[in-house]
GROMACS .gro file of N, CA, C and O in nm:
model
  504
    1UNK      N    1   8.232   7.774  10.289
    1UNK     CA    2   8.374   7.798  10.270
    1UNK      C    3   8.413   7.929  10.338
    1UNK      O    4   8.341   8.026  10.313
    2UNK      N    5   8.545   7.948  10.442
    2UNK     CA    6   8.576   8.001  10.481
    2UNK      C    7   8.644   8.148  10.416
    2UNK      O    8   8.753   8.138  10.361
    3UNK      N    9   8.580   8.278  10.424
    3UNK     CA   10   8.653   8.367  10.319
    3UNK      C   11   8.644   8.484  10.395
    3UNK      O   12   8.553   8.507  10.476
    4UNK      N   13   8.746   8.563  10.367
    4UNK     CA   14   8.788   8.721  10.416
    4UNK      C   15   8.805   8.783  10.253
    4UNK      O   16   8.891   8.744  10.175
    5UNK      N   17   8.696   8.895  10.221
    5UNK     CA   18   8.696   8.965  10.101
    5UNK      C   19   8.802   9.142  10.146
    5UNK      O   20   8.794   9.179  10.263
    6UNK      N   21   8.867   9.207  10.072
    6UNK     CA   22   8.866   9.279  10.113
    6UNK      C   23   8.807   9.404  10.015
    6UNK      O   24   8.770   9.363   9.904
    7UNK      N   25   8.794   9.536  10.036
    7UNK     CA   26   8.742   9.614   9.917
    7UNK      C   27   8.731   9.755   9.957
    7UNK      O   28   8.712   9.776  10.077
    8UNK      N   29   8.740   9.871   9.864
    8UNK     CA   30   8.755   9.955   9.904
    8UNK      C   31   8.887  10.055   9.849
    8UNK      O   32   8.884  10.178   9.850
    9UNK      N   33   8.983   9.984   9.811
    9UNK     CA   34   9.118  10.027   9.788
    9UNK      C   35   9.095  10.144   9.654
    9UNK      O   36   9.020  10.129   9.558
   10UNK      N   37   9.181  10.254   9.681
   10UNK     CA   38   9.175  10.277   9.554
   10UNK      C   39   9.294  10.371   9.522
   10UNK      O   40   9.402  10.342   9.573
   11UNK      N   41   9.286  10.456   9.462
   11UNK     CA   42   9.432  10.625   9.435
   11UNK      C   43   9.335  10.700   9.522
   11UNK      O   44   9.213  10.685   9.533
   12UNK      N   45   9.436  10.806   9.596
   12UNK     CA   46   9.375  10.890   9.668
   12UNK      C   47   9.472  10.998   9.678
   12UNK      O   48   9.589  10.962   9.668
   13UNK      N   49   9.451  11.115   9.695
   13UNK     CA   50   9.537  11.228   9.692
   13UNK      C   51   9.641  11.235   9.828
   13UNK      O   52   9.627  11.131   9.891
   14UNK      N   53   9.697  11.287   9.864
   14UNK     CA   54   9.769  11.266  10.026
   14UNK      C   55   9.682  11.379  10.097
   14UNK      O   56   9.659  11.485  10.040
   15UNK      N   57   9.635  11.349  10.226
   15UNK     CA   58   9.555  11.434  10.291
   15UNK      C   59   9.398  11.374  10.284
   15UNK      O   60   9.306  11.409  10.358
   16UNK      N   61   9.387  11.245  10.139
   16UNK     CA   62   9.237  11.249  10.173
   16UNK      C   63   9.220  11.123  10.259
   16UNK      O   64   9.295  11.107  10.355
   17UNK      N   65   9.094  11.001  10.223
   17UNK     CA   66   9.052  10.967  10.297
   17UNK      C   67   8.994  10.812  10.205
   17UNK      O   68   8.978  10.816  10.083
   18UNK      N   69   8.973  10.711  10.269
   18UNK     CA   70   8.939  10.599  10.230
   18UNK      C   71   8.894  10.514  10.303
   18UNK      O   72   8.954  10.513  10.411
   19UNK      N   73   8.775  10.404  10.293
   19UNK     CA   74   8.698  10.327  10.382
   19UNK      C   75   8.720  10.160  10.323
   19UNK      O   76   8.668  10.122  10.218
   20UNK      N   77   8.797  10.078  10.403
   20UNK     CA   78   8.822   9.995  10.375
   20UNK      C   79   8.702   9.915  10.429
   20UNK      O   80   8.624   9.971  10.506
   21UNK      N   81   8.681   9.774  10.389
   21UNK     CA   82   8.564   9.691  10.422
   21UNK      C   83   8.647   9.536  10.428
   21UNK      O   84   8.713   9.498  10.331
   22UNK      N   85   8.635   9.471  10.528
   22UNK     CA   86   8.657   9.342  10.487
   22UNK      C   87   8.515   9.266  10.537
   22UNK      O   88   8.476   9.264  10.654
   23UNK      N   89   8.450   9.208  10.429
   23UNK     CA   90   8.334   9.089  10.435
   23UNK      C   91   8.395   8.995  10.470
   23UNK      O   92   8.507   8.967  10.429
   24UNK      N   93   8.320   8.919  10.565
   24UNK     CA   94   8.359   8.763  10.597
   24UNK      C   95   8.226   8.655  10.557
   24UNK      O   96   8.105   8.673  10.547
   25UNK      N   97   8.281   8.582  10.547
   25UNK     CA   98   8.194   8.477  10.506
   25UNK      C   99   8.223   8.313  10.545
   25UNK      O  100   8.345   8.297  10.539
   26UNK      N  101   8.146   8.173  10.586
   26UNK     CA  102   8.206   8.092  10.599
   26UNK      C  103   8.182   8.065  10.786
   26UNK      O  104   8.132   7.970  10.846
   27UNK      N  105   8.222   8.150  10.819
   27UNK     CA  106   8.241   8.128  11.004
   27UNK      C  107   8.154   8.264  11.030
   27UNK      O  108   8.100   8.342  10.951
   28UNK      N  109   8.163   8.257  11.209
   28UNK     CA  110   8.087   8.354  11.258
   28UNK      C  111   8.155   8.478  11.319
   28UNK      O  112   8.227   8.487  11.418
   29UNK      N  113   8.114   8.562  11.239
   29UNK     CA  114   8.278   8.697  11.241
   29UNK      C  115   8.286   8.711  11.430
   29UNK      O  116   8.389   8.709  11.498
   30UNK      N  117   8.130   8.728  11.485
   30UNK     CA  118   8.160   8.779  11.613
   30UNK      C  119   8.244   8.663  11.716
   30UNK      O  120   8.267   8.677  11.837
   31UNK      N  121   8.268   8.584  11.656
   31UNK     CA  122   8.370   8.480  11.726
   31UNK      C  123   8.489   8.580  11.750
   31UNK      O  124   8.517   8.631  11.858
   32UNK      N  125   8.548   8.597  11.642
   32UNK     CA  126   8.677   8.608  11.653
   32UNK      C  127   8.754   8.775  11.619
   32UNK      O  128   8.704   8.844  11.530
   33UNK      N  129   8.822   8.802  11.662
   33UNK     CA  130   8.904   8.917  11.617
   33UNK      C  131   8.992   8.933  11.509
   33UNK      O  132   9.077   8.851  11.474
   34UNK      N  133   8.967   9.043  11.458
   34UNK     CA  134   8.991   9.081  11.310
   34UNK      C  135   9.140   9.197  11.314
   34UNK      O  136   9.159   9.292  11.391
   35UNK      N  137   9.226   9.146  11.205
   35UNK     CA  138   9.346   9.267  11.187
   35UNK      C  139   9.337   9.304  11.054
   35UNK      O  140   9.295   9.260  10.947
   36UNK      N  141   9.385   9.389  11.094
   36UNK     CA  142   9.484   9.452  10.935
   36UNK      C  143   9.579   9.463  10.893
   36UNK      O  144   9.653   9.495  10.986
   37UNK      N  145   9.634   9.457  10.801
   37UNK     CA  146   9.783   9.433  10.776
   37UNK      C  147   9.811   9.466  10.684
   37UNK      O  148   9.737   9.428  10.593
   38UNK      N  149   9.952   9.573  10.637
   38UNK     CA  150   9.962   9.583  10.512
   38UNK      C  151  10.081   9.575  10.469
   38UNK      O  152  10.164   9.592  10.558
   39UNK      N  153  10.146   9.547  10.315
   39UNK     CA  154  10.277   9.572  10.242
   39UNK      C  155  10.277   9.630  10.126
   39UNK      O  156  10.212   9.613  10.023
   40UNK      N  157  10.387   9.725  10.170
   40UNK     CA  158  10.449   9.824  10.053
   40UNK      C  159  10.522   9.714  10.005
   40UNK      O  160  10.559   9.610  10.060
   41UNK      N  161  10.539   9.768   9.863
   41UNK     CA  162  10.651   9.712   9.757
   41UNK      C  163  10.800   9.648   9.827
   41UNK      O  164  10.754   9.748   9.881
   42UNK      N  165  10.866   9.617   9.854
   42UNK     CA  166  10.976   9.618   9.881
   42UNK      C  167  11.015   9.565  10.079
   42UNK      O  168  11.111   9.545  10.153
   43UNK      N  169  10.889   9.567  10.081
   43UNK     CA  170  10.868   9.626  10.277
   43UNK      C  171  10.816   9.457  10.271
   43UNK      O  172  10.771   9.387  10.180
   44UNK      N  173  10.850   9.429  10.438
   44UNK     CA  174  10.754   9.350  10.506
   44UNK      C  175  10.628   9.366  10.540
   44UNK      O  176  10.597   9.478  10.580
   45UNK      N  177  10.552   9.289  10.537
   45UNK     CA  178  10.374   9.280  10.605
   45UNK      C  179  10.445   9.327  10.744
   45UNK      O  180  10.542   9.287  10.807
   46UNK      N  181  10.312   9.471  10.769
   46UNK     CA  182  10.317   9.497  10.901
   46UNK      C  183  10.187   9.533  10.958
   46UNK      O  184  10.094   9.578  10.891
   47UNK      N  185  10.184   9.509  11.101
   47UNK     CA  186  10.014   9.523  11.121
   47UNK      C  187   9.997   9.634  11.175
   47UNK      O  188  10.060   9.695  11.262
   48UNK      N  189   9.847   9.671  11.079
   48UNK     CA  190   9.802   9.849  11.102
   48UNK      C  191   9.731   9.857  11.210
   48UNK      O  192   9.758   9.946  11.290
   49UNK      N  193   9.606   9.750  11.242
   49UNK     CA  194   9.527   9.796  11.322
   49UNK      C  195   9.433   9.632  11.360
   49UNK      O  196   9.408   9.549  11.273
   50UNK      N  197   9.397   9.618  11.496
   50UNK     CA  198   9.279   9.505  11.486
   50UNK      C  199   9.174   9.558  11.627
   50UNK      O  200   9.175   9.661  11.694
   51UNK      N  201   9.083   9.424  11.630
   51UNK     CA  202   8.961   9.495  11.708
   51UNK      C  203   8.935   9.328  11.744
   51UNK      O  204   8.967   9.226  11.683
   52UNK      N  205   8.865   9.348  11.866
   52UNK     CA  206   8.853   9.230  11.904
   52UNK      C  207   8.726   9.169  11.942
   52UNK      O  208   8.666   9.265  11.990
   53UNK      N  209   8.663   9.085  11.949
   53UNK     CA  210   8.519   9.020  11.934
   53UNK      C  211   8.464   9.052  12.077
   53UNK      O  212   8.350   9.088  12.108
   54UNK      N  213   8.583   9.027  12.163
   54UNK     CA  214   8.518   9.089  12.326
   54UNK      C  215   8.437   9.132  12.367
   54UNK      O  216   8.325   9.086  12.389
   55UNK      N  217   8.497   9.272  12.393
   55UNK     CA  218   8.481   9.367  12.441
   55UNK      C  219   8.464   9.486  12.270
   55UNK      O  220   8.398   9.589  12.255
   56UNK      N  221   8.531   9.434  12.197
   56UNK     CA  222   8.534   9.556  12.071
   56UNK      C  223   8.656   9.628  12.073
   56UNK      O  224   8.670   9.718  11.990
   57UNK      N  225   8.727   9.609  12.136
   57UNK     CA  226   8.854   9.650  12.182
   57UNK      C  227   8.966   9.688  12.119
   57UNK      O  228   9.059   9.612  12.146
   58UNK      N  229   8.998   9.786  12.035
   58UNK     CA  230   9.093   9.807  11.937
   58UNK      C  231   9.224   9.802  11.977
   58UNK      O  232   9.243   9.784  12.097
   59UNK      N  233   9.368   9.820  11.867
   59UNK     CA  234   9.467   9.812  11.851
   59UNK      C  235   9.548   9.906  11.749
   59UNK      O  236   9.554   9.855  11.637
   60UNK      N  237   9.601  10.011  11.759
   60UNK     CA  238   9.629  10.067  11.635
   60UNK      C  239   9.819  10.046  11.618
   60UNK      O  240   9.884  10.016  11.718
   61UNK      N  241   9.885  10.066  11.488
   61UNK     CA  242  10.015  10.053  11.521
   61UNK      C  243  10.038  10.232  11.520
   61UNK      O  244   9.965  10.318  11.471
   62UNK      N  245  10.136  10.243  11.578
   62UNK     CA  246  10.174  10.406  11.611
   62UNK      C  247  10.165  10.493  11.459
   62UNK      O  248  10.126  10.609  11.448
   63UNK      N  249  10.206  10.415  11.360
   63UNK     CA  250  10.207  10.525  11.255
   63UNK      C  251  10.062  10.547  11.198
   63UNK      O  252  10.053  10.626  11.104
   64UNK      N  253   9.944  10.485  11.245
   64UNK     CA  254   9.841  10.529  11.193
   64UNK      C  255   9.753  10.598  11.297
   64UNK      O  256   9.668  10.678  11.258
   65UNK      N  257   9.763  10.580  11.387
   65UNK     CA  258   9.726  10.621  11.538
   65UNK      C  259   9.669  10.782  11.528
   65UNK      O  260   9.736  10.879  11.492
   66UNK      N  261   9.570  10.783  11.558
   66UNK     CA  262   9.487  10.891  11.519
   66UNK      C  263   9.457  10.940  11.363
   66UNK      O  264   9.441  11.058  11.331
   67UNK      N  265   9.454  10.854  11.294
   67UNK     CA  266   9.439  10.887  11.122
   67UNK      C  267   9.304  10.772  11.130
   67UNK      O  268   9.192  10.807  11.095
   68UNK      N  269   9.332  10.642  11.178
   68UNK     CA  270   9.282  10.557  11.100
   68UNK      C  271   9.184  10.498  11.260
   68UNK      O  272   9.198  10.510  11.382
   69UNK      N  273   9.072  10.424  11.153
   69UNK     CA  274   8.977  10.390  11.308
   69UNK      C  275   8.908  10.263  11.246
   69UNK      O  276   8.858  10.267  11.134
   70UNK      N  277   8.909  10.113  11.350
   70UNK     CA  278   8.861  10.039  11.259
   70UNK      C  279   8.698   9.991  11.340
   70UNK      O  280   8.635  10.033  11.437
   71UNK      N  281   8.685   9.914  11.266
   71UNK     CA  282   8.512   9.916  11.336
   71UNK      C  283   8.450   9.770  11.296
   71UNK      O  284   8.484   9.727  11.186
   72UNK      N  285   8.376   9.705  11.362
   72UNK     CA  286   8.293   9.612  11.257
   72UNK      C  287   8.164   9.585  11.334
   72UNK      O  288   8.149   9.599  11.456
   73UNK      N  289   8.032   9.529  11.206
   73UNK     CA  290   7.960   9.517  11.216
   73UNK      C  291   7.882   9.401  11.192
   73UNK      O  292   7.825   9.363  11.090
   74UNK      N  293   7.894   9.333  11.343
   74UNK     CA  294   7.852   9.134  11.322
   74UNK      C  295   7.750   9.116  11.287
   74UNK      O  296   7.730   8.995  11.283
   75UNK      N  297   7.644   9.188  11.249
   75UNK     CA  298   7.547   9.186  11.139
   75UNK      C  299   7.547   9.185  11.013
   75UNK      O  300   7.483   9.108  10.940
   76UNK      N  301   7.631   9.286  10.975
   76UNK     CA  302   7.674   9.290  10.832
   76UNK      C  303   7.789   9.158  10.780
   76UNK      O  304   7.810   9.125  10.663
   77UNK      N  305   7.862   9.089  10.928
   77UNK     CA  306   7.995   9.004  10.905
   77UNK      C  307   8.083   9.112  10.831
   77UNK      O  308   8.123   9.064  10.724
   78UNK      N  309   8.142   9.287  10.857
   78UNK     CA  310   8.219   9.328  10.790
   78UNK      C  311   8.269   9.377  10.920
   78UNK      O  312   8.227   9.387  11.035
   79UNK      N  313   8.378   9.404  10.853
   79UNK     CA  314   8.473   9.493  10.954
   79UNK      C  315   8.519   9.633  10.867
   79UNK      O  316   8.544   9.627  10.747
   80UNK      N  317   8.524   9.717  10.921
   80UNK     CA  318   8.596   9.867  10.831
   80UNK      C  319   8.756   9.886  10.875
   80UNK      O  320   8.828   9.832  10.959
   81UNK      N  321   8.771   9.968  10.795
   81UNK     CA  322   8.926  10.049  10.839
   81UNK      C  323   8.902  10.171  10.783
   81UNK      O  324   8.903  10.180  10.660
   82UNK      N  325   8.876  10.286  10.866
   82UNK     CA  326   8.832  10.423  10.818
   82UNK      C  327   8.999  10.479  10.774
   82UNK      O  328   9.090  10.438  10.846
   83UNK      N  329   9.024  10.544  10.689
   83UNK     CA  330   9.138  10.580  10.677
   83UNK      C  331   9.134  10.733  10.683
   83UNK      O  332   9.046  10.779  10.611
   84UNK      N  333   9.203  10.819  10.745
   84UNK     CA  334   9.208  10.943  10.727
   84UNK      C  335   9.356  11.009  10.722
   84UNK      O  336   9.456  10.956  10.770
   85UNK      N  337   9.355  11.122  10.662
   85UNK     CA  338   9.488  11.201  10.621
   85UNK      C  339   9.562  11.094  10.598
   85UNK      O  340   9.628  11.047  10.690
   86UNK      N  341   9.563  11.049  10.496
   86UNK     CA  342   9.593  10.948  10.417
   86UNK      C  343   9.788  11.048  10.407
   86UNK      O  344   9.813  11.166  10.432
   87UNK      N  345   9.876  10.944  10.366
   87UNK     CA  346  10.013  10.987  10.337
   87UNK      C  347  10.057  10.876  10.282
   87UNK      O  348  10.021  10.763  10.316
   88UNK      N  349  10.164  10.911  10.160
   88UNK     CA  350  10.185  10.878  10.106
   88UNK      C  351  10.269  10.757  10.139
   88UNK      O  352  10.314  10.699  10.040
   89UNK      N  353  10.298  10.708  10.257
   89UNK     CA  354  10.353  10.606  10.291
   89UNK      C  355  10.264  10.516  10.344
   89UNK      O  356  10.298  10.411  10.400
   90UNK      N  357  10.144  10.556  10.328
   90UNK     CA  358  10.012  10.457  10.342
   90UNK      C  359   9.998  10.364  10.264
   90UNK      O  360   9.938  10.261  10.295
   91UNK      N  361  10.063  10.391  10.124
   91UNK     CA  362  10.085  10.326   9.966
   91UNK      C  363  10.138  10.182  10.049
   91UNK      O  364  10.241  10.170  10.116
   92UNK      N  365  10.009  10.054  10.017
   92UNK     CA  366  10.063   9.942  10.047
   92UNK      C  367   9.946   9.862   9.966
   92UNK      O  368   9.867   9.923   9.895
   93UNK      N  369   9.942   9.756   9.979
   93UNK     CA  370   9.839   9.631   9.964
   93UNK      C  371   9.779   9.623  10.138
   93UNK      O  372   9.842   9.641  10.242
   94UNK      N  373   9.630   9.589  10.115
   94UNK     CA  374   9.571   9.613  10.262
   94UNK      C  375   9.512   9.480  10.270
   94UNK      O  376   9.420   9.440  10.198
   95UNK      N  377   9.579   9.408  10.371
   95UNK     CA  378   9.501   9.273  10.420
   95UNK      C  379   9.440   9.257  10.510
   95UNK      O  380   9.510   9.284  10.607
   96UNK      N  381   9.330   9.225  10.542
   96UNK     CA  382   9.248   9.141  10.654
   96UNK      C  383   9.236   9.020  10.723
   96UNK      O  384   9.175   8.934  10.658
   97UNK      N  385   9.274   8.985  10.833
   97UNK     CA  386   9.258   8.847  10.839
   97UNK      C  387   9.224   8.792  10.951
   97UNK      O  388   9.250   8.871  11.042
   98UNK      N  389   9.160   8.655  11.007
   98UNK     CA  390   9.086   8.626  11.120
   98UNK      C  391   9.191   8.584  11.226
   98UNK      O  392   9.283   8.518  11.180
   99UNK      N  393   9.196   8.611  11.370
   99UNK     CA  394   9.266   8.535  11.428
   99UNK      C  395   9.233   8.387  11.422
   99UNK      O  396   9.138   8.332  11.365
  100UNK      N  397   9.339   8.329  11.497
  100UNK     CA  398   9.331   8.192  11.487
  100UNK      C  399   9.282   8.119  11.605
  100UNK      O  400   9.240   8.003  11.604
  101UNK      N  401   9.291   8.190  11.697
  101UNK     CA  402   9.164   8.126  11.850
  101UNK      C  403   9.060   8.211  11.846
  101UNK      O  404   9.067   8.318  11.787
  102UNK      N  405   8.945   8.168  11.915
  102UNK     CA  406   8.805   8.227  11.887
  102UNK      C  407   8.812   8.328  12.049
  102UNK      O  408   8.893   8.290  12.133
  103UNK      N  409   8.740   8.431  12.074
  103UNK     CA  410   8.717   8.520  12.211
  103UNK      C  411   8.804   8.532  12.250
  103UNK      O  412   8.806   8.544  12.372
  104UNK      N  413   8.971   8.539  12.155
  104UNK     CA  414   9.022   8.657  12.266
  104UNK      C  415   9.091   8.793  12.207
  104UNK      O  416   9.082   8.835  12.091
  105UNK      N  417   9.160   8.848  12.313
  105UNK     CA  418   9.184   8.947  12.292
  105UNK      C  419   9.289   8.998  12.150
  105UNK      O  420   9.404   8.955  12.156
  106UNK      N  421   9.257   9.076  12.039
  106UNK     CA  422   9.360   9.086  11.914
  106UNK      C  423   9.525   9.148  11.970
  106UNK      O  424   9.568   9.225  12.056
  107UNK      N  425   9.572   9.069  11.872
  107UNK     CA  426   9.719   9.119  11.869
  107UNK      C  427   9.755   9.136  11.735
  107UNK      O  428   9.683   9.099  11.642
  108UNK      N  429   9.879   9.197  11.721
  108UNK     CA  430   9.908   9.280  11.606
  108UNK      C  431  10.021   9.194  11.549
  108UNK      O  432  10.124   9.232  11.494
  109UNK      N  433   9.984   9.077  11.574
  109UNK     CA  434  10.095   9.001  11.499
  109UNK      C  435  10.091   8.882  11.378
  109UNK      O  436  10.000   8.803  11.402
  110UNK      N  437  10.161   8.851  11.262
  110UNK     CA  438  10.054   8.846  11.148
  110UNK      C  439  10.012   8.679  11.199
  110UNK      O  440   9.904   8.629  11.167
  111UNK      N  441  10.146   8.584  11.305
  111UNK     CA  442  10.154   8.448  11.321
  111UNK      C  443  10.006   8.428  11.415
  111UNK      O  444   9.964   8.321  11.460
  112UNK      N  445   9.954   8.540  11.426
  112UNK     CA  446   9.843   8.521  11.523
  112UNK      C  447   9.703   8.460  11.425
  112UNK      O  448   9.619   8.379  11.463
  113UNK      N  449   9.709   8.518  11.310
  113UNK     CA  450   9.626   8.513  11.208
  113UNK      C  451   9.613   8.380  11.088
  113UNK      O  452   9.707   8.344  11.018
  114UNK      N  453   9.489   8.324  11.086
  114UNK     CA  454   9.514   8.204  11.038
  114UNK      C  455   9.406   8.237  10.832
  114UNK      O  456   9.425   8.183  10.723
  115UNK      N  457   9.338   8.310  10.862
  115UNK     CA  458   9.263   8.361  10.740
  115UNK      C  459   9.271   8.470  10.680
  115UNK      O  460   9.204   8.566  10.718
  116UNK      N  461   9.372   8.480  10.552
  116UNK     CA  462   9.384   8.581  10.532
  116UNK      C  463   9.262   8.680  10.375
  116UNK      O  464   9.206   8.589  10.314
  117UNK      N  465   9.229   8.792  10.327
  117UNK     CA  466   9.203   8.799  10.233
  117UNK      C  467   9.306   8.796  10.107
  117UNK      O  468   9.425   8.767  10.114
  118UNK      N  469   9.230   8.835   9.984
  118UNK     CA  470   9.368   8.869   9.875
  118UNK      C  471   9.406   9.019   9.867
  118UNK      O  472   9.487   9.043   9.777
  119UNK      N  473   9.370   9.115   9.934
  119UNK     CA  474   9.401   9.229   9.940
  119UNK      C  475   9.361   9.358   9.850
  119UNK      O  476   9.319   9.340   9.736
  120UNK      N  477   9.370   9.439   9.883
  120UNK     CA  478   9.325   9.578   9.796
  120UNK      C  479   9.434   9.665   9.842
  120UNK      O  480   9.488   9.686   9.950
  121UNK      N  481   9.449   9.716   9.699
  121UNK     CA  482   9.552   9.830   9.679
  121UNK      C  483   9.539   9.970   9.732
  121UNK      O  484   9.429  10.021   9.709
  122UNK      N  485   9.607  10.028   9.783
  122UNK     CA  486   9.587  10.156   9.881
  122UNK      C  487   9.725  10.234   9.815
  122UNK      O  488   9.841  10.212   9.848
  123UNK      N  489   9.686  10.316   9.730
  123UNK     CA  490   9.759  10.473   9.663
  123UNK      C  491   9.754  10.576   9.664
  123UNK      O  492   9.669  10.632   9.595
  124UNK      N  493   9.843  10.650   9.742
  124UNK     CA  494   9.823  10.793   9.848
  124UNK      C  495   9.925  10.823   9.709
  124UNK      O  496  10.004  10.739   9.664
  125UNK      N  497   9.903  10.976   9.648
  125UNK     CA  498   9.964  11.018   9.556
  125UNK      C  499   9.929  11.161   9.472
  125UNK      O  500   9.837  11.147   9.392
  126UNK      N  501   9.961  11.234   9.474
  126UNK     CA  502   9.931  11.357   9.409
  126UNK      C  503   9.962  11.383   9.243
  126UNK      O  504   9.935  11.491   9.191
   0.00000   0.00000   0.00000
């Protein structure tokens, strides 16, 4: 059975730092390219960051762009999302999810994505 776990989420002060993980399970992660995506309360799903099975090839969206770095490891079937100087508008639900064609290049768009996880909570807060 096809599954994207995600984990990692938790309260964090503004300024610190958090390591997101998404496990895959089901398919073969190095097929395909992996995003991230997240929603605040009130906000639309928007995509943070993906990496691609290629080449390894990342994607960041501008507001995390030099904070955050994602990574994965087709041994482990995980992918990370390093989070740094965390801010308080980081405060979202954090999703993971597989694209939907196998070897190519990621895009940051959520219609691209056919597997999603159930998400982990991300709370930047003093």
């Amino acid at each position: 059975q096809l599954q994207l776990v995600e984990s990692g989420g938790g309260l964090v002060q503004p300024g610190g730092s958090l390591r997101l993980s998404c496990s895959a399970s089901g398919f073969t992660l190095d097929y395909y390219a992996i995003g991230w995506f997240r929603q605040a309360p009130g906000k639309e799903r928007e995509g943070v960051s993906c990496i691609s099975n290629k080449d390894g090839s990342t994607y960041y969206a501008d507001s995390v762009k030099g904070r955050f770095t994602i990574s994965r490891d087709n041994a482990k079937n995980t992918v990370y999302l390093q989070m740094n100087s965390l801010k308080p508008e980081d405060t979202a639900v954090y999703y993971c999810a597989r694209d939907r064609i196998a070897f190519r290049l990621c895009v940051l768009a959520d219609n691209k994505y056919d597997y999603w996880g159930q998400g982990t909570q991300v709370t930047v807060s003093s």
